[in-house]
Amino acid sequence: YRLFSDAGVLTRWMRRLNSPFSIRRKEAAARLGMFPAAPTKFALVNRLRVERKSHVRLYIMDALKGQMDQLTLEILIRSVVGSKRFYQARAVEVIKNYILASRCRLPDLFTSDQPELKELFVEVTKRIRRPDFEVALRKERDAIEAQLAGTPSVGYQTMTPPRLARIYRRVLSVLVAYGIELDDAKYLRHQD
């Protein structure tokens, strides 16, 4: 690290993170990921905050996954908002692995109104079981059922009906894994 730093190579790669060419940004992220240190992490995190292209964000996320902490986790979670499903699936895996390796808190995932964060939360809870997840999942189920019944629910009112049905099925399937029985008539006689 010291050799590359003294030669100015790391500084050059950090500058390339802001290049107008996406291939240079990806190359810089991949190379900086080999040097886990505070300056490289700071540069990668700052680029992740503003990066728009999901294929570049994947490289940055890959470079950061060995240096995860609570702040990096929060920024990674925020990077999911407005992204495509391809990026979201990979972000879920990195987030899941970090949660399994450490006892961290997941900020705003329970209470967020962003549809992408709600889906991210359900995907994370599908793979990791924690008591606080079950309480939050029950609240999400109740909010979705209220939306389906015609009472507008914040966060779900902007979702299309197919997307709402998909997240509803996922929430119910995760709750079943938590031991919640769905032998109620409203589930057994549901049209879907």
mmCIF file of C-alpha atoms in Angstrom:
data_model
loop_
_atom_site.group_PDB
_atom_site.id
_atom_site.type_symbol
_atom_site.label_atom_id
_atom_site.label_comp_id
_atom_site.label_asym_id
_atom_site.label_seq_id
_atom_site.Cartn_x
_atom_site.Cartn_y
_atom_site.Cartn_z
ATOM 1 C CA TYR A 1 0.000 0.000 0.000
ATOM 2 C CA ARG A 2 2.734 2.420 0.978
ATOM 3 C CA LEU A 3 4.621 1.757 -2.251
ATOM 4 C CA PHE A 4 1.591 2.498 -4.431
ATOM 5 C CA SER A 5 0.685 5.511 -2.303
ATOM 6 C CA ASP A 6 4.190 7.006 -2.443
ATOM 7 C CA ALA A 7 4.288 6.511 -6.219
ATOM 8 C CA GLY A 8 1.010 8.443 -6.590
ATOM 9 C CA VAL A 9 -0.794 5.510 -8.179
ATOM 10 C CA LEU A 10 -3.605 5.439 -5.602
ATOM 11 C CA THR A 11 -4.197 9.152 -6.048
ATOM 12 C CA ARG A 12 -4.440 8.672 -9.809
ATOM 13 C CA TRP A 13 -6.966 5.858 -9.364
ATOM 14 C CA MET A 14 -8.996 7.973 -6.944
ATOM 15 C CA ARG A 15 -9.119 10.745 -9.557
ATOM 16 C CA ARG A 16 -10.204 8.225 -12.173
ATOM 17 C CA LEU A 17 -13.256 7.395 -10.046
ATOM 18 C CA ASN A 18 -14.635 10.716 -11.304
ATOM 19 C CA SER A 19 -13.759 10.122 -14.955
ATOM 20 C CA PRO A 20 -16.495 10.793 -17.524
ATOM 21 C CA PHE A 21 -15.793 7.334 -18.978
ATOM 22 C CA SER A 22 -17.508 4.485 -17.133
ATOM 23 C CA ILE A 23 -14.790 1.958 -18.057
ATOM 24 C CA ARG A 24 -12.191 4.072 -16.246
ATOM 25 C CA ARG A 25 -14.421 4.399 -13.196
ATOM 26 C CA LYS A 26 -14.917 0.613 -13.101
ATOM 27 C CA GLU A 27 -11.209 -0.030 -13.535
ATOM 28 C CA ALA A 28 -10.341 2.447 -10.760
ATOM 29 C CA ALA A 29 -12.908 0.901 -8.386
ATOM 30 C CA ALA A 30 -11.619 -2.617 -9.018
ATOM 31 C CA ARG A 31 -8.032 -1.566 -8.370
ATOM 32 C CA LEU A 32 -8.813 0.521 -5.290
ATOM 33 C CA GLY A 33 -10.690 -2.434 -3.830
ATOM 34 C CA MET A 34 -7.365 -4.245 -3.493
ATOM 35 C CA PHE A 35 -6.146 -1.602 -1.025
ATOM 36 C CA PRO A 36 -8.444 -1.532 2.006
ATOM 37 C CA ALA A 37 -7.555 1.711 3.736
ATOM 38 C CA ALA A 38 -9.386 4.816 4.905
ATOM 39 C CA PRO A 39 -8.518 7.065 1.908
ATOM 40 C CA THR A 40 -9.523 4.485 -0.703
ATOM 41 C CA LYS A 41 -12.694 3.619 1.177
ATOM 42 C CA PHE A 42 -13.593 7.296 1.497
ATOM 43 C CA ALA A 43 -13.129 7.810 -2.258
ATOM 44 C CA LEU A 44 -15.208 4.723 -3.116
ATOM 45 C CA VAL A 45 -18.029 5.650 -0.734
ATOM 46 C CA ASN A 46 -18.183 9.185 -2.093
ATOM 47 C CA ARG A 47 -18.352 7.884 -5.648
ATOM 48 C CA LEU A 48 -21.083 5.394 -4.739
ATOM 49 C CA ARG A 49 -23.229 8.258 -3.441
ATOM 50 C CA VAL A 50 -23.250 10.022 -6.802
ATOM 51 C CA GLU A 51 -22.794 7.188 -9.320
ATOM 52 C CA ARG A 52 -25.781 6.765 -11.631
ATOM 53 C CA LYS A 53 -24.809 3.756 -13.722
ATOM 54 C CA SER A 54 -25.636 0.482 -12.019
ATOM 55 C CA HIS A 55 -22.858 -1.485 -13.734
ATOM 56 C CA VAL A 56 -20.303 0.959 -12.260
ATOM 57 C CA ARG A 57 -22.037 0.809 -8.879
ATOM 58 C CA LEU A 58 -21.547 -2.964 -8.936
ATOM 59 C CA TYR A 59 -17.797 -2.512 -9.235
ATOM 60 C CA ILE A 60 -17.769 0.032 -6.421
ATOM 61 C CA MET A 61 -19.921 -2.210 -4.240
ATOM 62 C CA ASP A 62 -17.586 -5.130 -4.924
ATOM 63 C CA ALA A 63 -14.588 -2.990 -3.944
ATOM 64 C CA LEU A 64 -16.287 -1.947 -0.698
ATOM 65 C CA LYS A 65 -17.613 -5.311 0.447
ATOM 66 C CA GLY A 66 -14.368 -6.163 2.254
ATOM 67 C CA GLN A 67 -14.412 -2.842 4.109
ATOM 68 C CA MET A 68 -18.025 -2.724 5.268
ATOM 69 C CA ASP A 69 -19.074 -0.864 8.382
ATOM 70 C CA GLN A 70 -22.307 0.784 9.519
ATOM 71 C CA LEU A 71 -21.826 3.938 7.429
ATOM 72 C CA THR A 72 -20.905 1.984 4.304
ATOM 73 C CA LEU A 73 -23.934 -0.247 4.852
ATOM 74 C CA GLU A 74 -26.250 2.760 5.028
ATOM 75 C CA ILE A 75 -24.830 4.245 1.827
ATOM 76 C CA LEU A 76 -25.083 0.879 0.084
ATOM 77 C CA ILE A 77 -28.722 0.598 1.155
ATOM 78 C CA ARG A 78 -29.426 4.101 -0.179
ATOM 79 C CA SER A 79 -27.793 3.204 -3.502
ATOM 80 C CA VAL A 80 -30.604 0.698 -4.113
ATOM 81 C CA VAL A 81 -33.210 3.469 -4.448
ATOM 82 C CA GLY A 82 -34.031 4.015 -8.100
ATOM 83 C CA SER A 83 -31.893 1.095 -9.280
ATOM 84 C CA LYS A 84 -32.816 -1.858 -11.454
ATOM 85 C CA ARG A 85 -33.621 -5.297 -10.096
ATOM 86 C CA PHE A 86 -30.257 -6.623 -11.347
ATOM 87 C CA TYR A 87 -28.373 -4.265 -9.028
ATOM 88 C CA GLN A 88 -30.791 -4.815 -6.158
ATOM 89 C CA ALA A 89 -30.239 -8.589 -6.202
ATOM 90 C CA ARG A 90 -26.475 -8.162 -5.896
ATOM 91 C CA ALA A 91 -26.800 -5.500 -3.195
ATOM 92 C CA VAL A 92 -29.012 -7.839 -1.151
ATOM 93 C CA GLU A 93 -26.262 -10.475 -1.171
ATOM 94 C CA VAL A 94 -23.585 -8.045 0.048
ATOM 95 C CA ILE A 95 -25.902 -6.630 2.718
ATOM 96 C CA LYS A 96 -26.954 -10.114 3.834
ATOM 97 C CA ASN A 97 -23.350 -11.277 4.165
ATOM 98 C CA TYR A 98 -22.437 -8.232 6.229
ATOM 99 C CA ILE A 99 -25.444 -8.678 8.535
ATOM 100 C CA LEU A 100 -24.571 -12.341 9.044
ATOM 101 C CA ALA A 101 -20.976 -11.427 9.904
ATOM 102 C CA SER A 102 -21.858 -8.652 12.355
ATOM 103 C CA ARG A 103 -24.618 -7.496 14.619
ATOM 104 C CA CYS A 104 -25.575 -4.255 12.902
ATOM 105 C CA ARG A 105 -28.712 -2.207 12.749
ATOM 106 C CA LEU A 106 -30.620 -1.638 9.540
ATOM 107 C CA PRO A 107 -31.595 2.018 9.460
ATOM 108 C CA ASP A 108 -34.846 3.117 7.844
ATOM 109 C CA LEU A 109 -35.530 -0.233 6.224
ATOM 110 C CA PHE A 110 -38.461 -0.863 8.565
ATOM 111 C CA THR A 111 -40.009 2.570 8.145
ATOM 112 C CA SER A 112 -38.912 3.684 4.693
ATOM 113 C CA ASP A 113 -41.526 4.779 2.165
ATOM 114 C CA GLN A 114 -39.275 3.924 -0.794
ATOM 115 C CA PRO A 115 -40.600 0.863 -2.704
ATOM 116 C CA GLU A 116 -37.061 -0.369 -3.464
ATOM 117 C CA LEU A 117 -36.116 -0.292 0.223
ATOM 118 C CA LYS A 118 -39.292 -2.140 1.170
ATOM 119 C CA GLU A 119 -38.411 -4.874 -1.334
ATOM 120 C CA LEU A 120 -34.815 -4.900 -0.087
ATOM 121 C CA PHE A 121 -36.042 -5.362 3.480
ATOM 122 C CA VAL A 122 -38.221 -8.318 2.503
ATOM 123 C CA GLU A 123 -35.342 -9.931 0.588
ATOM 124 C CA VAL A 124 -32.994 -9.511 3.559
ATOM 125 C CA THR A 125 -35.546 -10.943 6.002
ATOM 126 C CA LYS A 126 -36.058 -13.929 3.714
ATOM 127 C CA ARG A 127 -32.446 -14.955 4.337
ATOM 128 C CA ILE A 128 -31.847 -13.712 7.901
ATOM 129 C CA ARG A 129 -34.130 -14.275 10.872
ATOM 130 C CA ARG A 130 -34.213 -11.788 13.735
ATOM 131 C CA PRO A 131 -37.048 -11.056 16.203
ATOM 132 C CA ASP A 132 -37.220 -7.381 15.227
ATOM 133 C CA PHE A 133 -37.715 -8.425 11.608
ATOM 134 C CA GLU A 134 -40.864 -10.376 12.460
ATOM 135 C CA VAL A 135 -42.521 -7.354 14.093
ATOM 136 C CA ALA A 136 -41.645 -5.156 11.109
ATOM 137 C CA LEU A 137 -42.888 -7.797 8.656
ATOM 138 C CA ARG A 138 -46.247 -7.957 10.422
ATOM 139 C CA LYS A 139 -46.561 -4.171 10.098
ATOM 140 C CA GLU A 140 -45.704 -4.383 6.410
ATOM 141 C CA ARG A 141 -48.306 -7.120 5.908
ATOM 142 C CA ASP A 142 -50.960 -4.983 7.617
ATOM 143 C CA ALA A 143 -50.024 -1.935 5.522
ATOM 144 C CA ILE A 144 -50.212 -3.944 2.284
ATOM 145 C CA GLU A 145 -53.562 -5.440 3.252
ATOM 146 C CA ALA A 146 -54.875 -1.950 4.034
ATOM 147 C CA GLN A 147 -53.698 -0.777 0.603
ATOM 148 C CA LEU A 148 -55.364 -3.741 -1.091
ATOM 149 C CA ALA A 149 -58.581 -3.022 0.835
ATOM 150 C CA GLY A 150 -58.641 0.522 -0.530
ATOM 151 C CA THR A 151 -57.115 2.477 2.339
ATOM 152 C CA PRO A 152 -54.080 4.335 0.964
ATOM 153 C CA SER A 153 -50.886 3.289 2.678
ATOM 154 C CA VAL A 154 -47.742 5.408 2.425
ATOM 155 C CA GLY A 155 -45.089 3.652 0.404
ATOM 156 C CA TYR A 156 -47.470 1.255 -1.288
ATOM 157 C CA GLN A 157 -49.836 3.679 -3.007
ATOM 158 C CA THR A 158 -47.280 4.388 -5.760
ATOM 159 C CA MET A 159 -46.706 0.695 -6.514
ATOM 160 C CA THR A 160 -48.314 -0.918 -9.518
ATOM 161 C CA PRO A 161 -50.783 -3.746 -8.707
ATOM 162 C CA PRO A 162 -48.440 -6.518 -9.961
ATOM 163 C CA ARG A 163 -45.543 -5.161 -7.900
ATOM 164 C CA LEU A 164 -47.781 -4.838 -4.830
ATOM 165 C CA ALA A 165 -49.023 -8.427 -5.290
ATOM 166 C CA ARG A 166 -45.427 -9.661 -5.653
ATOM 167 C CA ILE A 167 -44.221 -7.980 -2.461
ATOM 168 C CA TYR A 168 -47.368 -9.158 -0.620
ATOM 169 C CA ARG A 169 -46.639 -12.781 -1.552
ATOM 170 C CA ARG A 170 -43.018 -12.378 -0.471
ATOM 171 C CA VAL A 171 -43.994 -10.880 2.899
ATOM 172 C CA LEU A 172 -46.452 -13.727 3.503
ATOM 173 C CA SER A 173 -43.918 -16.397 2.510
ATOM 174 C CA VAL A 174 -41.322 -14.898 4.866
ATOM 175 C CA LEU A 175 -43.868 -14.730 7.705
ATOM 176 C CA VAL A 176 -44.620 -18.423 7.173
ATOM 177 C CA ALA A 177 -40.899 -19.109 7.617
ATOM 178 C CA TYR A 178 -41.121 -17.238 10.938
ATOM 179 C CA GLY A 179 -43.852 -19.629 12.040
ATOM 180 C CA ILE A 180 -46.922 -17.493 11.333
ATOM 181 C CA GLU A 181 -49.788 -19.684 10.177
ATOM 182 C CA LEU A 182 -51.908 -18.372 7.349
ATOM 183 C CA ASP A 183 -54.923 -20.648 7.813
ATOM 184 C CA ASP A 184 -57.277 -17.664 7.813
ATOM 185 C CA ALA A 185 -60.073 -17.524 5.227
ATOM 186 C CA LYS A 186 -58.783 -14.254 3.801
ATOM 187 C CA TYR A 187 -55.636 -16.119 2.677
ATOM 188 C CA LEU A 188 -57.142 -19.498 1.828
ATOM 189 C CA ARG A 189 -59.986 -18.005 -0.227
ATOM 190 C CA HIS A 190 -57.944 -15.225 -1.780
ATOM 191 C CA GLN A 191 -58.379 -14.866 -5.542
ATOM 192 C CA ASP A 192 -54.587 -14.953 -6.119
#
